[in-house]
Coordinates of C-alpha atoms in Angstrom, one line a residue:
M205 CA 0.0 0.0 0.0
L206 CA 2.8 2.4 0.9
R207 CA 4.4 1.8 -2.5
H208 CA 1.1 2.6 -4.3
I209 CA 0.8 5.8 -2.3
H210 CA 4.3 6.9 -3.2
F211 CA 3.6 6.2 -6.9
R212 CA 0.4 8.2 -6.8
K213 CA 2.0 11.2 -5.1
S214 CA 5.0 11.1 -7.4
L215 CA 2.8 11.0 -10.5
I216 CA 0.6 13.9 -9.2
A217 CA 3.8 16.0 -8.6
T218 CA 5.0 15.3 -12.1
F219 CA 1.6 16.3 -13.7
C220 CA 1.7 19.5 -11.7
A221 CA 5.2 20.3 -12.8
S222 CA 4.3 19.6 -16.4
L223 CA 2.1 22.7 -16.3
L224 CA 5.2 24.8 -15.8
L225 CA 7.3 23.5 -18.7
G226 CA 7.5 26.7 -20.6
L227 CA 7.3 28.0 -24.1
P228 CA 6.7 26.1 -27.4
F229 CA 9.7 24.5 -29.0
A230 CA 11.3 26.6 -31.7
A231 CA 10.7 25.9 -35.3
S232 CA 13.1 26.1 -38.2
A233 CA 12.5 28.1 -41.3
A234 CA 10.4 25.2 -42.8
S235 CA 6.8 26.2 -42.0
T236 CA 3.6 25.4 -43.8
T237 CA -0.1 26.2 -43.3
Y238 CA -3.1 24.1 -44.4
K239 CA -6.8 24.7 -44.3
T240 CA -8.6 22.2 -42.1
E241 CA -12.0 21.7 -40.6
E242 CA -11.0 23.4 -37.4
G243 CA -9.1 26.3 -38.8
T244 CA -5.7 26.9 -40.4
L245 CA -3.2 24.2 -39.5
T246 CA 0.4 25.3 -38.9
V247 CA 3.1 22.8 -39.4
D248 CA 6.6 23.7 -38.4
E249 CA 9.7 21.6 -38.8
V250 CA 11.6 21.5 -35.5
A251 CA 14.4 19.0 -36.5
K252 CA 15.5 16.8 -39.3
G253 CA 18.3 14.3 -40.0
L254 CA 16.9 11.7 -37.7
Q255 CA 17.4 8.0 -38.8
H256 CA 14.0 6.3 -38.6
P257 CA 13.0 8.0 -35.3
W258 CA 10.5 5.9 -33.4
A259 CA 9.4 7.7 -30.2
L260 CA 9.9 11.0 -28.3
A261 CA 9.6 12.1 -24.7
F262 CA 9.6 15.7 -23.4
L263 CA 12.2 16.6 -20.8
P264 CA 11.2 19.1 -18.1
D265 CA 12.4 22.7 -17.7
K266 CA 12.7 23.4 -21.4
Q267 CA 15.6 20.9 -21.8
G268 CA 14.2 19.6 -25.1
M269 CA 13.2 16.0 -25.7
L270 CA 14.6 12.5 -26.0
V271 CA 14.1 10.8 -29.4
T272 CA 14.8 7.2 -30.2
E273 CA 16.2 6.1 -33.6
K274 CA 15.4 2.5 -34.6
P275 CA 19.0 1.6 -35.5
G276 CA 19.8 2.0 -31.8
N277 CA 20.5 5.7 -31.0
L278 CA 19.0 7.8 -28.3
R279 CA 19.4 11.6 -29.0
I280 CA 18.3 14.8 -27.4
V281 CA 16.5 17.4 -29.6
S282 CA 17.1 20.8 -27.9
A283 CA 14.4 23.4 -27.6
D284 CA 15.9 25.2 -30.7
G285 CA 15.9 22.0 -32.8
K286 CA 19.6 21.0 -32.5
L287 CA 20.4 17.2 -32.4
S288 CA 22.8 15.9 -29.8
Q289 CA 25.3 13.2 -30.4
P290 CA 24.0 9.7 -29.6
L291 CA 23.8 9.2 -25.8
G292 CA 26.0 6.6 -24.2
G293 CA 24.8 3.7 -22.0
V294 CA 22.0 2.7 -24.4
P295 CA 21.5 -1.1 -24.7
K296 CA 22.6 -3.0 -27.8
V297 CA 19.5 -3.5 -30.0
W298 CA 18.5 -6.1 -32.6
A299 CA 18.0 -3.8 -35.6
Q300 CA 16.4 -6.5 -37.7
G301 CA 13.3 -5.8 -39.8
Q302 CA 10.9 -3.9 -37.6
G303 CA 13.1 -4.3 -34.6
G304 CA 15.5 -1.9 -33.0
L305 CA 15.3 0.9 -30.4
L306 CA 11.6 1.6 -29.9
D307 CA 9.7 3.5 -27.2
V308 CA 11.0 6.0 -24.6
V309 CA 9.2 7.4 -21.6
L310 CA 10.3 9.3 -18.5
S311 CA 9.8 8.0 -14.9
P312 CA 6.7 9.6 -13.3
D313 CA 9.2 10.8 -10.7
F314 CA 11.9 12.0 -13.2
K315 CA 12.8 15.2 -11.5
K316 CA 14.0 13.2 -8.5
D317 CA 15.2 10.0 -10.0
R318 CA 16.1 11.0 -13.7
M319 CA 15.1 7.5 -14.8
V320 CA 14.4 6.9 -18.5
Y321 CA 12.6 3.8 -19.7
L322 CA 13.2 2.2 -23.2
T323 CA 11.7 -0.7 -25.1
Y324 CA 13.9 -2.4 -27.8
A325 CA 14.3 -5.6 -29.8
E326 CA 16.9 -8.0 -28.5
D327 CA 18.1 -11.2 -30.1
S328 CA 18.0 -14.6 -28.6
G329 CA 21.7 -15.0 -28.8
D330 CA 21.8 -16.9 -32.1
G331 CA 21.0 -13.9 -34.3
E332 CA 18.0 -15.8 -35.8
T333 CA 15.1 -14.8 -33.6
G334 CA 14.4 -11.9 -31.2
G335 CA 11.8 -10.4 -28.9
T336 CA 10.9 -7.2 -27.1
A337 CA 12.7 -6.1 -23.9
A338 CA 12.4 -3.1 -21.6
G339 CA 14.9 -1.4 -19.3
R340 CA 15.7 1.8 -17.5
G341 CA 18.7 3.9 -16.8
R342 CA 19.5 7.3 -15.1
L343 CA 20.0 10.3 -17.4
S344 CA 23.3 11.7 -16.4
D345 CA 23.4 15.3 -15.1
D346 CA 25.2 16.4 -18.2
M347 CA 22.6 14.6 -20.3
T348 CA 25.2 12.6 -22.3
R349 CA 24.5 9.1 -21.3
L350 CA 22.2 6.7 -19.5
E351 CA 23.8 5.5 -16.3
N352 CA 23.5 1.9 -15.0
F353 CA 21.0 0.8 -17.6
T354 CA 19.3 -2.3 -16.4
R355 CA 16.9 -4.6 -18.3
I356 CA 13.7 -5.1 -16.3
F357 CA 11.6 -7.1 -18.8
Q358 CA 12.1 -9.7 -21.5
Q359 CA 9.5 -11.1 -23.9
Q360 CA 9.6 -14.9 -23.6
P361 CA 10.0 -16.9 -25.7
K362 CA 11.8 -14.9 -28.4
L363 CA 10.0 -15.9 -31.6
S364 CA 10.3 -12.9 -34.0
V365 CA 12.4 -13.1 -37.2
G366 CA 12.0 -9.3 -37.5
N367 CA 8.3 -8.7 -37.2
H368 CA 5.7 -7.4 -34.7
F369 CA 7.6 -6.3 -31.6
G370 CA 5.1 -3.7 -30.7
S371 CA 5.8 -1.8 -28.4
R372 CA 4.7 1.1 -26.2
I373 CA 5.2 2.0 -22.5
V374 CA 2.6 3.7 -20.3
F375 CA 2.5 4.6 -16.6
D376 CA -0.9 4.7 -15.1
R377 CA -2.1 7.1 -12.3
D378 CA -1.0 4.6 -9.6
G379 CA 2.5 4.3 -11.0
Y380 CA 2.2 0.9 -12.6
L381 CA 4.1 0.2 -15.8
F382 CA 2.3 -1.2 -18.8
I383 CA 4.1 -2.5 -21.9
A384 CA 2.1 -3.2 -25.0
L385 CA 3.6 -6.1 -27.1
G386 CA 3.3 -7.6 -30.5
E387 CA 2.9 -11.3 -31.2
N388 CA 6.1 -11.6 -33.2
N389 CA 4.0 -12.5 -36.3
N390 CA 3.2 -15.8 -34.7
R391 CA -0.6 -15.5 -34.6
P392 CA -1.7 -18.3 -32.2
T393 CA 0.7 -17.1 -29.5
A394 CA -1.5 -14.1 -28.8
Q395 CA -4.0 -16.6 -27.2
D396 CA -1.3 -18.6 -25.4
L397 CA -1.1 -17.5 -21.7
D398 CA 2.2 -19.3 -21.2
K399 CA 3.8 -16.9 -23.7
L400 CA 4.3 -13.1 -23.7
Q401 CA 3.5 -12.6 -27.4
G402 CA 0.5 -10.4 -28.2
K403 CA 0.0 -9.2 -24.6
I404 CA 0.0 -6.2 -22.4
V405 CA 2.0 -6.7 -19.2
R406 CA 1.7 -4.8 -16.0
L407 CA 4.7 -4.4 -13.8
Y408 CA 6.2 -2.2 -11.0
P409 CA 8.7 0.3 -12.3
D410 CA 11.6 -2.0 -11.3
G411 CA 10.2 -4.8 -13.3
T412 CA 8.8 -6.9 -10.4
I413 CA 5.3 -8.4 -10.8
P414 CA 2.3 -7.0 -8.8
Q415 CA 0.7 -9.8 -6.9
D416 CA -2.8 -8.5 -7.8
N417 CA -2.2 -9.1 -11.5
P418 CA -5.1 -11.2 -12.8
F419 CA -3.2 -14.4 -13.6
V420 CA -0.8 -14.5 -10.7
G421 CA -0.6 -18.0 -9.2
Q422 CA -2.2 -19.8 -12.1
K423 CA -0.4 -22.8 -13.5
D424 CA 1.3 -22.4 -16.9
V425 CA 0.2 -18.7 -17.1
R426 CA 2.7 -15.8 -17.2
P427 CA 2.0 -13.7 -14.1
E428 CA 3.0 -10.4 -16.0
I429 CA 0.0 -10.6 -18.2
W430 CA -2.7 -7.9 -17.9
S431 CA -4.6 -8.5 -21.2
F432 CA -4.1 -10.7 -24.3
G433 CA -5.2 -11.4 -27.9
H434 CA -3.4 -8.5 -29.4
R435 CA -1.6 -8.4 -32.8
N436 CA 1.0 -5.6 -33.1
Q437 CA 0.4 -2.7 -30.8
Q438 CA 2.3 0.4 -31.8
G439 CA 0.3 3.1 -30.0
A440 CA -0.7 3.4 -26.4
A441 CA -1.8 6.3 -24.1
L442 CA -3.6 6.9 -20.8
N443 CA -7.0 8.6 -21.3
P444 CA -6.5 11.8 -19.2
W445 CA -10.2 12.1 -18.4
T446 CA -10.9 8.5 -17.3
G447 CA -7.5 7.1 -16.4
T448 CA -8.0 4.1 -18.6
L449 CA -5.3 2.6 -20.9
W450 CA -6.0 2.7 -24.6
T451 CA -3.9 1.0 -27.3
N452 CA -4.0 0.8 -31.0
E453 CA -2.8 -2.2 -33.1
H454 CA -2.2 -3.1 -36.7
G455 CA -4.6 -5.5 -38.3
P456 CA -3.4 -7.8 -41.1
M457 CA -4.9 -6.6 -44.4
G458 CA -7.5 -4.4 -42.9
G459 CA -8.8 -4.3 -39.3
D460 CA -6.6 -1.8 -37.6
E461 CA -8.0 -1.3 -34.1
I462 CA -8.3 1.0 -31.1
N463 CA -8.9 -0.9 -27.8
I464 CA -9.8 0.2 -24.3
I465 CA -7.9 -2.1 -22.1
E466 CA -9.5 -4.1 -19.3
R467 CA -8.1 -6.4 -16.7
A468 CA -7.8 -10.0 -18.1
G469 CA -9.5 -8.9 -21.3
N470 CA -9.1 -11.1 -24.4
Y471 CA -9.0 -8.8 -27.5
G472 CA -9.5 -11.6 -29.9
W473 CA -6.5 -11.9 -32.3
P474 CA -6.4 -14.1 -34.3
I475 CA -9.9 -15.6 -33.6
A476 CA -11.7 -12.3 -33.9
T477 CA -10.6 -9.9 -36.6
F478 CA -11.9 -7.4 -39.1
G479 CA -9.0 -8.1 -41.4
L480 CA -7.9 -10.6 -44.0
D481 CA -4.6 -12.5 -44.6
Y482 CA -2.2 -10.7 -46.9
S483 CA -3.1 -13.3 -49.5
G484 CA -6.7 -11.9 -49.5
K485 CA -8.1 -15.0 -47.9
P486 CA -9.6 -15.2 -44.4
I487 CA -7.3 -15.6 -41.4
S488 CA -7.3 -19.4 -40.9
E489 CA -8.0 -19.2 -37.1
A490 CA -10.7 -16.5 -37.4
K491 CA -14.3 -17.2 -36.4
G492 CA -15.6 -13.8 -37.2
K493 CA -15.3 -10.1 -36.7
V494 CA -17.0 -10.2 -33.3
V495 CA -16.7 -13.4 -31.2
E496 CA -18.5 -14.1 -27.9
G497 CA -16.3 -13.8 -24.9
M498 CA -13.8 -11.5 -26.7
K499 CA -13.6 -7.8 -26.4
T500 CA -14.9 -5.8 -29.4
P501 CA -12.6 -3.0 -30.6
F502 CA -13.5 0.5 -29.6
H503 CA -12.9 1.6 -33.2
V504 CA -11.9 -0.2 -36.4
W505 CA -10.5 0.8 -39.8
E506 CA -11.4 -2.0 -42.2
K507 CA -9.0 -0.4 -44.6
S508 CA -5.8 -0.2 -42.7
P509 CA -4.1 3.2 -42.3
G510 CA -1.2 1.4 -40.6
I511 CA -1.6 3.1 -37.3
S512 CA 1.2 4.0 -34.9
G513 CA 1.5 6.5 -32.0
M514 CA -1.4 7.9 -30.1
A515 CA -2.0 11.1 -28.1
F516 CA -5.1 12.4 -26.4
Y517 CA -5.5 16.2 -26.7
D518 CA -5.9 17.6 -23.2
S519 CA -4.8 21.3 -23.4
S520 CA -6.5 24.7 -23.5
T521 CA -4.1 25.9 -26.2
F522 CA -6.3 24.9 -29.1
K523 CA -9.9 24.5 -27.8
Q524 CA -11.1 23.3 -31.2
W525 CA -9.2 20.0 -30.5
D526 CA -10.8 19.5 -27.0
H527 CA -11.4 15.7 -26.4
N528 CA -9.7 14.8 -29.7
L529 CA -7.4 11.8 -30.2
F530 CA -4.5 11.9 -32.6
I531 CA -3.0 8.8 -34.2
G532 CA -0.2 8.5 -36.7
A533 CA -0.5 6.5 -39.9
L534 CA 2.4 4.7 -41.6
A535 CA 0.7 3.2 -44.7
S536 CA -1.6 6.1 -45.5
K537 CA 1.0 8.7 -44.4
E538 CA -1.3 10.9 -42.4
L539 CA -2.1 12.2 -39.0
I540 CA -5.6 11.0 -38.0
R541 CA -7.7 13.3 -35.9
L542 CA -10.6 11.6 -34.1
E543 CA -13.4 13.6 -32.3
L544 CA -14.6 11.7 -29.2
K545 CA -17.9 12.1 -27.5
D546 CA -19.4 9.8 -24.8
D547 CA -16.7 7.3 -25.5
K548 CA -17.5 7.1 -29.2
V549 CA -15.7 8.3 -32.3
V550 CA -18.1 10.9 -33.8
H551 CA -15.9 12.3 -36.6
E552 CA -12.6 11.7 -38.3
E553 CA -10.3 14.0 -40.2
R554 CA -7.0 13.2 -42.1
L555 CA -4.2 15.7 -41.8
L556 CA -0.6 16.1 -43.1
G557 CA -1.1 14.0 -46.2
D558 CA 1.0 16.6 -48.1
L559 CA 4.1 15.6 -46.1
N560 CA 4.0 12.2 -47.9
A561 CA 5.8 10.7 -44.8
R562 CA 5.2 7.8 -42.5
I563 CA 4.1 9.2 -39.2
R564 CA 5.4 7.0 -36.4
D565 CA 4.9 8.8 -33.2
V566 CA 2.4 11.5 -31.9
R567 CA 2.7 13.3 -28.6
Q568 CA 1.1 16.4 -27.1
G569 CA 3.8 18.8 -26.0
P570 CA 3.8 20.8 -22.8
D571 CA 3.0 23.9 -24.9
G572 CA -0.2 22.3 -26.2
Y573 CA 1.1 21.7 -29.7
V574 CA 1.0 18.2 -31.2
Y575 CA 4.4 16.8 -32.1
V576 CA 4.9 14.1 -34.8
L577 CA 7.9 12.0 -35.9
T578 CA 8.3 10.8 -39.4
D579 CA 9.7 7.3 -39.9
E580 CA 12.1 8.0 -42.8
D581 CA 15.8 7.7 -43.6
D582 CA 15.8 11.5 -43.1
G583 CA 13.3 11.5 -40.3
K584 CA 11.8 14.8 -39.1
L585 CA 10.1 16.2 -36.1
F586 CA 7.2 18.5 -36.7
K587 CA 5.2 20.8 -34.4
V588 CA 1.5 21.0 -35.4
G589 CA -1.0 23.6 -34.2
L590 CA -3.7 26.0 -35.3
A591 CA -3.2 29.6 -36.3
Q592 CA -4.4 31.9 -33.5

């Protein structure tokens, strides 16, 4: 109980501090405007020259942001858009296929402990297969390295040959750590409770397992599991109004989903899916789009945008976006804006198509702007807002 109270107090303190984080990040000369349904969209290039960036996390006190690059680098983008050299102390990653250095988040108590959490692909030792891992290290005072980086989680077994690692990290209001995982492109494993493929796991920040997890103590079931039946989760965020965890995941050919995560929930893959096999034929294990006893997606795209990254808009900066949800799209190369009302999607708008770039991550900045990363050889960071 004392641990939970400490987590809650720390998280509240971090949220309060985030209100004081200062001015918008500076933009380079590359600035564009577009007409949209909610007004004139402003798109400012903050940084470029990133090698397939995957995720970003804002540092406090106008110190810029951490950005991961899939080949294995962690960099700082300063408030004026300058890129640091790669930080030291980052774990070796398995940069195979979709694998590499993936998500990054700060500890809820970062101002005190300076801990940075990463997910990444690691190989099994033979170079043939890999899986998702998570770890943490302390950002040095001079911000040049992660000190004493320690792995706190391993996806077991390691079954990927370069596909479907996931993964996103989210802390909830009580300080629990959730990791959203892919099923390594091994469909049946998403339903196997003795494996960590296609799951969301719930941990303490040090990687230990809470004893109130739903499957603790059950024979041949991994105690880390919080939910299962997921395919390839590449977006996750905590709903700021309800405190619930939401994730998004790629369907196969069609059937990209948003899910609201419940304790011990079975989200269906591959038994329930709105998508088809890439051959155009039905998924062999599928029994339908909706199957009794399995959670129905909150929202589905039967034609896949290739979704990745997710951010709820919870700022007074642009009131037109109040209670909106932003999601990146890799395949359709857009930023998707969803209007939410009474836990329903009531409208969708597609933005940033003119960039013609794969949008990998989406985050709301401390200044109320939306920041997006493009997953390209020359990846860019953009600041998106509305003209005022």
